[in-house]
Coordinates of C-alpha atoms in Angstrom, one line a residue:
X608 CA -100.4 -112.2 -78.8
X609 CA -103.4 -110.1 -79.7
X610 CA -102.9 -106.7 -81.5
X611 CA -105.7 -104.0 -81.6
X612 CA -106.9 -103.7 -85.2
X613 CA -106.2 -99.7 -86.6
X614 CA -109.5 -98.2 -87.7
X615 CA -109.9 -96.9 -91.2
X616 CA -112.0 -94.2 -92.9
X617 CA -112.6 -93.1 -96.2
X618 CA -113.8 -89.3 -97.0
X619 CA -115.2 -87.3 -99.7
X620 CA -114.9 -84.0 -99.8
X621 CA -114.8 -81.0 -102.4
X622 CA -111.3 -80.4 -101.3
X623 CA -108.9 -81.7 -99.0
X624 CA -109.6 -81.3 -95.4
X625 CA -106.2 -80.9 -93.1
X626 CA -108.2 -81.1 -90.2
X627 CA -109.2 -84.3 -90.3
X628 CA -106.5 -86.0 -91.6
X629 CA -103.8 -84.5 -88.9
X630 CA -106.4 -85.7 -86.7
X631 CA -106.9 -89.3 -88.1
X632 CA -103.0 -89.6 -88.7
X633 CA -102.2 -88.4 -85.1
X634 CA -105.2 -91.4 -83.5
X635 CA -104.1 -94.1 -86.0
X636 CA -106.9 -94.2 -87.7
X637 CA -106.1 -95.1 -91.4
X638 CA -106.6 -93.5 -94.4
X639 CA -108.4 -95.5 -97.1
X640 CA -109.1 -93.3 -100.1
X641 CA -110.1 -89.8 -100.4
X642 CA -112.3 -88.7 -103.0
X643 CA -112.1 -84.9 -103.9
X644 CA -114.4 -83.7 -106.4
X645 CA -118.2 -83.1 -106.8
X646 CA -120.2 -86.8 -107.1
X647 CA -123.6 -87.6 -107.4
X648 CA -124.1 -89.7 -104.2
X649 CA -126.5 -92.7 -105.9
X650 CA -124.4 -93.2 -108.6
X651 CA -120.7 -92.6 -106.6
X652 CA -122.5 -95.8 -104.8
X653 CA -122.9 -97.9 -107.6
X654 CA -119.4 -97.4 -108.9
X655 CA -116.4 -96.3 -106.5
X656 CA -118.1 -97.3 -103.3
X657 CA -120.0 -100.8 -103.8
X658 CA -118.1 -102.3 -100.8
X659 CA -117.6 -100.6 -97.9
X660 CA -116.5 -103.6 -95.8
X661 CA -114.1 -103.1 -93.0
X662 CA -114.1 -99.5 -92.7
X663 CA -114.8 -97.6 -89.6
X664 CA -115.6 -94.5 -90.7
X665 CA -117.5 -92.4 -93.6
X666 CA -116.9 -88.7 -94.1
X667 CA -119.4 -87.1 -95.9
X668 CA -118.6 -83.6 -96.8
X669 CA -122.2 -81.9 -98.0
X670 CA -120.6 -79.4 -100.5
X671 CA -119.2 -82.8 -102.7
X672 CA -122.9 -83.7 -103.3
X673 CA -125.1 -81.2 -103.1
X674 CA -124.9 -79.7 -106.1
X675 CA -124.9 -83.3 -108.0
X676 CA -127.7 -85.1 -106.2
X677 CA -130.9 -84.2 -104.9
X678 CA -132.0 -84.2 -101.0
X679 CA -134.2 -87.3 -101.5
X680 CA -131.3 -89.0 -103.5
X681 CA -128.8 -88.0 -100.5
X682 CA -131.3 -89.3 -97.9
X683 CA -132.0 -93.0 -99.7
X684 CA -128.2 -93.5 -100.4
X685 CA -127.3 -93.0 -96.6
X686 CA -130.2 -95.2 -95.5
X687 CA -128.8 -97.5 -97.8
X688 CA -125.1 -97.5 -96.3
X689 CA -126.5 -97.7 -92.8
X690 CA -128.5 -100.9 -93.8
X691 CA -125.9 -102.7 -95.4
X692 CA -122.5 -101.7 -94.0
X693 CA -121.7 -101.5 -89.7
X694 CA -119.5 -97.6 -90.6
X695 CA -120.3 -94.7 -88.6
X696 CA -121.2 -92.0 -91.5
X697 CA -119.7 -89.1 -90.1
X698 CA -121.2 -85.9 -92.1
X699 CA -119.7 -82.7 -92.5
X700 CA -122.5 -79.6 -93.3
X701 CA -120.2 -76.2 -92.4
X702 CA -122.4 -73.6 -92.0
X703 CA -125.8 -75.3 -92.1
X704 CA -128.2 -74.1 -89.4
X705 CA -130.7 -75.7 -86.6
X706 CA -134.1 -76.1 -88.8
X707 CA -132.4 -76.7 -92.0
X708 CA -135.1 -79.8 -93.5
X709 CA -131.9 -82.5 -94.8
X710 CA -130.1 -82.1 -91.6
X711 CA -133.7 -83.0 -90.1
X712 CA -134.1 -86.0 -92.7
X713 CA -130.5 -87.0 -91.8
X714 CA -131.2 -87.1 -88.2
X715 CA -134.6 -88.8 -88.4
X716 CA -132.1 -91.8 -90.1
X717 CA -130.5 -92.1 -86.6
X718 CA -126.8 -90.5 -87.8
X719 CA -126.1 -88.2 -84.7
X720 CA -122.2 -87.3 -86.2
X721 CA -123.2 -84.2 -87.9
X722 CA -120.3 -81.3 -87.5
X723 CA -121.6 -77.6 -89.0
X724 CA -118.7 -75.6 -87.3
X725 CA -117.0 -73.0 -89.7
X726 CA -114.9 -71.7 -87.1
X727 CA -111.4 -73.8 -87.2
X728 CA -111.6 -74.7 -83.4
X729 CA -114.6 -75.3 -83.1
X730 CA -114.6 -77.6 -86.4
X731 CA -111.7 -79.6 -84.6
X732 CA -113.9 -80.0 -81.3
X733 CA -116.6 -81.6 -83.7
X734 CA -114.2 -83.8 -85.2
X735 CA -112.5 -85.1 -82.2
X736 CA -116.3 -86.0 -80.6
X737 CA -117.2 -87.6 -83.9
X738 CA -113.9 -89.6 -83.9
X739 CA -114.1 -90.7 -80.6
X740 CA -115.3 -93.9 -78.7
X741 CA -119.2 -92.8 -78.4
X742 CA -119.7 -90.2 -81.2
X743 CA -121.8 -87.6 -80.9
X744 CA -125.0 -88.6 -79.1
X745 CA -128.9 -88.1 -79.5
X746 CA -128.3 -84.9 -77.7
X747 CA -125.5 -83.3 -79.3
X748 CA -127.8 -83.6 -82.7
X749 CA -131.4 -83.1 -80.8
X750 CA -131.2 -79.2 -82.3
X751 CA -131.2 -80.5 -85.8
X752 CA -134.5 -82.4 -85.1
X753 CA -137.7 -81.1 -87.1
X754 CA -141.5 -81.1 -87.1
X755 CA -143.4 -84.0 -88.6
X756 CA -145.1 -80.8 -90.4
X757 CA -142.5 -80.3 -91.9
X758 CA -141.5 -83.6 -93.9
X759 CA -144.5 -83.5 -97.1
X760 CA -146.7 -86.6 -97.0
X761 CA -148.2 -87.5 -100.7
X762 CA -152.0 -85.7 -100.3
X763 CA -153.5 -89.0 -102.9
X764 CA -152.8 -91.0 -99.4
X765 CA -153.8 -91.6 -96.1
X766 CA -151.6 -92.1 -93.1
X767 CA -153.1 -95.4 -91.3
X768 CA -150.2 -96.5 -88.9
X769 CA -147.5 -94.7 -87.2
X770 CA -144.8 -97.1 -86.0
X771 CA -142.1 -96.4 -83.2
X772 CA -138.9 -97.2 -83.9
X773 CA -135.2 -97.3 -81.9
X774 CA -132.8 -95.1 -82.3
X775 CA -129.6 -96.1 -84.6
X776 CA -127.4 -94.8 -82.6
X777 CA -126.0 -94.5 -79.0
X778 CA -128.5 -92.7 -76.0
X779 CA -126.6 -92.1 -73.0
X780 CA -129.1 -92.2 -69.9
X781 CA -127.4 -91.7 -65.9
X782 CA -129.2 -92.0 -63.1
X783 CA -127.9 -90.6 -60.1
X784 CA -129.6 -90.8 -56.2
X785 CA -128.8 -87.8 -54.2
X786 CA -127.9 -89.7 -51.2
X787 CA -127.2 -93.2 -50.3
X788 CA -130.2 -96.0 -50.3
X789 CA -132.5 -93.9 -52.2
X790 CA -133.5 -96.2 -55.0
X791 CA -130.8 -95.1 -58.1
X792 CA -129.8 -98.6 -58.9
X793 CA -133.6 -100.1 -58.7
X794 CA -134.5 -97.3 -61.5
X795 CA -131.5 -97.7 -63.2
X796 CA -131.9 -101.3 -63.3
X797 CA -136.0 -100.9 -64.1
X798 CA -135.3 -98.3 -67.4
X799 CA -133.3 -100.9 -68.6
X800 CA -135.8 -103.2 -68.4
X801 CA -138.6 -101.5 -69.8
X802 CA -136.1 -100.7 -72.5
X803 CA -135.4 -104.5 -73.2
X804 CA -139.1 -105.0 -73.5
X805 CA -139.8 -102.5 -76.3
X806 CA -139.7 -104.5 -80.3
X807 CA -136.3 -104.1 -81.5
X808 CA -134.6 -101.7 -78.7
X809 CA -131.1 -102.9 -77.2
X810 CA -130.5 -101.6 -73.7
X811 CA -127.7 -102.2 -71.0
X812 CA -126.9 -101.3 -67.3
X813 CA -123.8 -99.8 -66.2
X814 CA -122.5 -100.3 -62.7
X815 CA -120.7 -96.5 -63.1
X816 CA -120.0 -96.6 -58.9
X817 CA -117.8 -98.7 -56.7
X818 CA -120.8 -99.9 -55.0
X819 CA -120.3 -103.8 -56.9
X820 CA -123.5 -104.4 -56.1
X821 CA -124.8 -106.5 -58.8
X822 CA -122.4 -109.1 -58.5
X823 CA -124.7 -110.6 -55.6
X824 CA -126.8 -111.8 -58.7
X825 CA -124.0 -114.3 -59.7
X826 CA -123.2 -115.3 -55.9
X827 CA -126.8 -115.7 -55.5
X828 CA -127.1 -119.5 -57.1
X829 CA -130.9 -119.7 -56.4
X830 CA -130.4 -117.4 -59.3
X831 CA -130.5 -117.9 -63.6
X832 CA -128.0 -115.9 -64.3
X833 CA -124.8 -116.4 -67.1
X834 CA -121.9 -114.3 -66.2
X835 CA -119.2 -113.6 -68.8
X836 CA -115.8 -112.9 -66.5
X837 CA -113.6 -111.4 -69.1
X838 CA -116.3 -108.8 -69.9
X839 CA -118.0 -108.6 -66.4
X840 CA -120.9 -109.1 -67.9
X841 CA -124.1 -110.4 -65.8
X842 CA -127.3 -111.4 -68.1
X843 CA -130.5 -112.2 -66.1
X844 CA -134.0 -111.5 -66.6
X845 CA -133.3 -111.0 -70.2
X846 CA -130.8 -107.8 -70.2
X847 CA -127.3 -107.1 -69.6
X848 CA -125.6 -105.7 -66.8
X849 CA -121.9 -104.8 -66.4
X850 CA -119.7 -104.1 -63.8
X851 CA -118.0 -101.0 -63.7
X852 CA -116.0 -101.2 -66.8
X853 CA -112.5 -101.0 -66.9
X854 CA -112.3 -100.4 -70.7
X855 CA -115.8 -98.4 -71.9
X856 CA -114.6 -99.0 -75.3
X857 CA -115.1 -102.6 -75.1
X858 CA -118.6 -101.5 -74.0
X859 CA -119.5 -99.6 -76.7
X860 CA -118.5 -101.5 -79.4
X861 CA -121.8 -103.6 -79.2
X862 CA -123.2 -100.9 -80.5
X863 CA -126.9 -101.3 -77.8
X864 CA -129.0 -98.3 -78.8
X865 CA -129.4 -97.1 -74.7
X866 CA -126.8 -97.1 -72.4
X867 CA -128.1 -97.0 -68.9
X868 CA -125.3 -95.6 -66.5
X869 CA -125.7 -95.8 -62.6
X870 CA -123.2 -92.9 -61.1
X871 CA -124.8 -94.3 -57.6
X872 CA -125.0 -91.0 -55.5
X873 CA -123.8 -87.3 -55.7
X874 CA -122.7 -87.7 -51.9
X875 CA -119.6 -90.2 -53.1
X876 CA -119.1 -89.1 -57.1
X877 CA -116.0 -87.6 -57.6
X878 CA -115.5 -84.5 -59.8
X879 CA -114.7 -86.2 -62.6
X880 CA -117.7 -88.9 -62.4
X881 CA -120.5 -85.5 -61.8
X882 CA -118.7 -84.0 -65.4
X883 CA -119.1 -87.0 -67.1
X884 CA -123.0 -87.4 -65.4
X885 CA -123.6 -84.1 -67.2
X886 CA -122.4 -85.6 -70.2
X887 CA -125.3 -87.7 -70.5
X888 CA -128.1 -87.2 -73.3
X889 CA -131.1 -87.8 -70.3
X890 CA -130.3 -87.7 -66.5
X891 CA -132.4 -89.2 -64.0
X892 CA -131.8 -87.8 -60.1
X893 CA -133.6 -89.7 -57.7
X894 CA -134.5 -88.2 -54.4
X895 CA -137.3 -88.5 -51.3
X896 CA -138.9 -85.1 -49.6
X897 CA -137.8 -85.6 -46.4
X898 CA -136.2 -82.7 -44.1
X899 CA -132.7 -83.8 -44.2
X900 CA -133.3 -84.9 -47.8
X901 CA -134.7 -81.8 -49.4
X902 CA -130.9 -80.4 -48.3
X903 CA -129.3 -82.8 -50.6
X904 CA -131.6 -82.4 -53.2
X905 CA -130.5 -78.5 -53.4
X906 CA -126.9 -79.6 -52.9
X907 CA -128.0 -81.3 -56.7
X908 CA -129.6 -78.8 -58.2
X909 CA -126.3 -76.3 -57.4
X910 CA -124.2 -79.2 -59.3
X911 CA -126.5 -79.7 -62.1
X912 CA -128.3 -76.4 -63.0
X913 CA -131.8 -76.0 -65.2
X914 CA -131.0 -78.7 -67.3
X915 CA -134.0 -79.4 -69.8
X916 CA -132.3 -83.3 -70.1
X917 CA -132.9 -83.6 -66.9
X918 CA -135.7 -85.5 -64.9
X919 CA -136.6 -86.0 -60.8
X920 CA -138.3 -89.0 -59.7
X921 CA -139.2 -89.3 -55.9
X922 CA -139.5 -92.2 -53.8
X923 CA -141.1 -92.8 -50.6
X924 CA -144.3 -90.1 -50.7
X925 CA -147.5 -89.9 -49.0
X926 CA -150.5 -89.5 -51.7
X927 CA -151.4 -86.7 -50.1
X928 CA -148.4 -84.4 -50.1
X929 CA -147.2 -84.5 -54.0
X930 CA -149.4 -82.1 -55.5
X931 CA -148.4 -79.7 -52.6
X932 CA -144.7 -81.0 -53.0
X933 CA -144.5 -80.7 -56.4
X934 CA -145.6 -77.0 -56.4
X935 CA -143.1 -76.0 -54.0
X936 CA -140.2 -77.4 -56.6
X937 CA -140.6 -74.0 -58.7
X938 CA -141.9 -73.5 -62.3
X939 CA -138.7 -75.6 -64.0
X940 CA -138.3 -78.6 -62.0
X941 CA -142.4 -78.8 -61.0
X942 CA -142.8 -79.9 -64.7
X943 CA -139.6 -82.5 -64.6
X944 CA -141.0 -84.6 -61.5
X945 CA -142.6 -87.8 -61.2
X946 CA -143.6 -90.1 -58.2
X947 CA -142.2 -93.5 -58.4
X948 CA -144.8 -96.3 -58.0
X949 CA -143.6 -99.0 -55.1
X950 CA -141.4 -101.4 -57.1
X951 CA -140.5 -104.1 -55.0
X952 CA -138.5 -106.0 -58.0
X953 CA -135.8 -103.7 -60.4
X954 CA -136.4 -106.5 -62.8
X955 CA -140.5 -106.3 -63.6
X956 CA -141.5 -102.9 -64.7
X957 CA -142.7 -100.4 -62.8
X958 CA -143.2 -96.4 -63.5
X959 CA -144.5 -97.1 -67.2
X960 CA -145.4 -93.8 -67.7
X961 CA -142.8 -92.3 -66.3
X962 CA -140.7 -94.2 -68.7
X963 CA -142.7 -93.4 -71.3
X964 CA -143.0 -90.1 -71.1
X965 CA -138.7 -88.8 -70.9
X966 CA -138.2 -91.6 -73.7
X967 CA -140.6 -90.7 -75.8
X968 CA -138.6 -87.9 -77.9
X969 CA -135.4 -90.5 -77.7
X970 CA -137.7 -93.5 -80.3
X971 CA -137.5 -92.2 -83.9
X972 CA -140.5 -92.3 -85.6
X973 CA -140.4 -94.8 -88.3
X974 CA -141.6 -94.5 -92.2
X975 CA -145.4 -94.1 -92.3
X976 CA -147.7 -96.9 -93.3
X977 CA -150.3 -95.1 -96.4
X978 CA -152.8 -97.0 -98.5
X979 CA -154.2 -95.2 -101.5
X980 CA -157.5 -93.5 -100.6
X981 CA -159.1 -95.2 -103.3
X982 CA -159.6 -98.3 -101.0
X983 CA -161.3 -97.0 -98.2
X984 CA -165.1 -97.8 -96.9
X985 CA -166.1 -94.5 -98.2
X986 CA -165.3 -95.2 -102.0
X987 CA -166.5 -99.1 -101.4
X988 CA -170.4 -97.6 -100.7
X989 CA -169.9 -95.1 -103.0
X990 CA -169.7 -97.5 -105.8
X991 CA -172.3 -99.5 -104.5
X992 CA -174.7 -96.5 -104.3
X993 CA -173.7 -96.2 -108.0
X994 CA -174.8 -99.3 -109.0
X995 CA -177.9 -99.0 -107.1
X996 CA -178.5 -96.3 -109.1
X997 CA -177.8 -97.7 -112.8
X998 CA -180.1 -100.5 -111.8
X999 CA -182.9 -97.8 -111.1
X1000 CA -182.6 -96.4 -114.1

């Protein structure tokens, strides 16, 4: 007989903090040692937490280190944690504000669980989302993102490469059609793809409908496809799709930076499955221009609102009708619209830049290649002018 494992966590705080402990207590999640006190993060590393093995969670209150050890110091040592241990670092900044530069730093590390509530309730809503299943998203910590002008660079160097990298942590993505046969799956299906495709990004499509329509891949035997029956699992063409999950949790615990969730179509979501759709970090509603469709597309926009997370993409229109099209959407939505390319086949990319473009702020930019300007062409034929010169002389 199997028996779930209890989840542990370990905190440090400047004193002790009821709210999460009722909360852990009352969710079973074990208590392993709680530090109360002021601690230089680097060192409190080196000594009382070298091995941070089996633990689930890491509470990080702000006011036990910040006096103690500097931003930079605080920055390294949680880099450090995320590359050697699998926790979720869960930090706890009460009272710190949208534009405040650590937060930004902490952020740009991929660690999304950042609660700043002083107000008791809301400080127990931030607990209970950084506690649960999924965490707090790439959206619910988008506000504490910050200008690249912002971060100093050394001025004795000069930036030569940018790199992209994936974000650490979980990116919700639904796509929605707003009718039946409209092409939601095939883009669902195609993000996924072009997500698979990047260096280094995990990505994974959710069958969130009752449709069960990617199970034809496995009945198809014509087909290369290895299907995994205790976790409905379907992987073909390189990325991994699952059937409408029973348990999420057993999901998310593969820890895939994007999760690609097909809700199918507003016309048969229940109240519960639109909700959750709003939930998402970026939601993709797919629709056509046609008479009768252009009245289900407004039946959308009344369930979802000006949502700035939220993107159109149109199927099925002439060349010569989307510039006027796109006009008559209005000032918001005119600048959240694409045209999908024909794409035939879910499973080779199609609508690159469209992909590109609502993805773009979701890939963290990575540390920034420099080589000293001492190196460069300019310095080389400098010196060589020089000894030109001496020989001249």
């Amino acid at each position: 007989m199997e028996f779930d494992r209890f989840k542990k966590y370990i905190y440090i705080s400047k004193e002790p903090r009821a709210i999460i402990e009722n909360y852990c207590k009352e969710h079973k999640i074990n208590l392993v040692m709680r530090f109360i006190n002021e601690y230089n993060l680097k060192k409190f590393l080196e000594t009382e937490l070298r091995n941070l093995n089996g633990v689930d969670y890491l509470v990080i209150d702000l006011q036990a280190i910040i006096n103690s050890t500097s931003e930079n110091e605080i920055v390294s040592a949680i880099e450090l944690i995320r590359r050697m241990y699998n926790v979720r670092i869960i930090i706890i900044a009460e009272g710190y504000k949208e534009g405040n530069v650590l937060l930004g730093k902490v952020f740009n590390l991929g660690i999304y669980n950042i609660i700043t509530a002083r107000n008791d309730v809301m400080f127990q809503d931030e607990i209970e989302r950084a506690f649960s299943d999924e965490g707090m998203t790439f959206g619910n910590a988008m506000k504490y993102k910050i200008n690249d002008s912002m971060l100093v660079i050394n001025k004795t160097t000069k930036v030569v490469k940018e790199n992209i990298k994936r974000a650490k942590q979980t990116v919700t993505i639904g796509v929605a059609g707003t009718e039946k046969h409209i092409g939601a799956t095939t883009v669902a299906i195609n993000i996924v793809k072009y997500l698979s495709e990047l260096t280094n990004v995990s990505a994974c499509y959710i069958e969130n409908n009752n449709h069960n329509s990617i199970y034809s891949l496995v009945e198809d035997e014509s087909l290369q496809t290895v299907y995994n029956e205790i976790l409905r699992k379907i992987t073909y063409k390189g990325i991994d799709l699952y059937e409408r999950p029973k348990n999420l949790a057993e999901i998310l615990k593969f820890e895939y930076e994007f999760y690609v969730f097909d809700f199918g179509n507003f016309e048969e979501m229940t109240e519960e499955e639109k909700s959750s759709f709003l939930t998402r970090d970026l939601k993709i509603i797919v629709s056509g221009n046609k008479a009768w469709e252009i009245n289900k597309l407004i039946e959308t926009f009344m369930i979802i609102g000006e949502d700035i997370n939220s993107h159109l993409i149109f199927n099925f229109i002439r060349n010569e009708d989307k510039e006027t099209f796109r006009q008559s959407l209005g000032n918001f939505w005119k600048d959240r619209s694409s045209f999908s390319e024909f794409v035939p086949e879910p499973f080779i990319v199609g609508n690159k830049g469209f992909y590109e473009s609502i993805l773009k702020g979701y890939l963290l930019n990575s540390s920034i290649e420099e080589v000293k300007d001492k190196k460069s062409v300019f310095n080389f034929l400098k010196k060589k002018k020089d000894r030109e010169n001496v020989k001249k002389k």
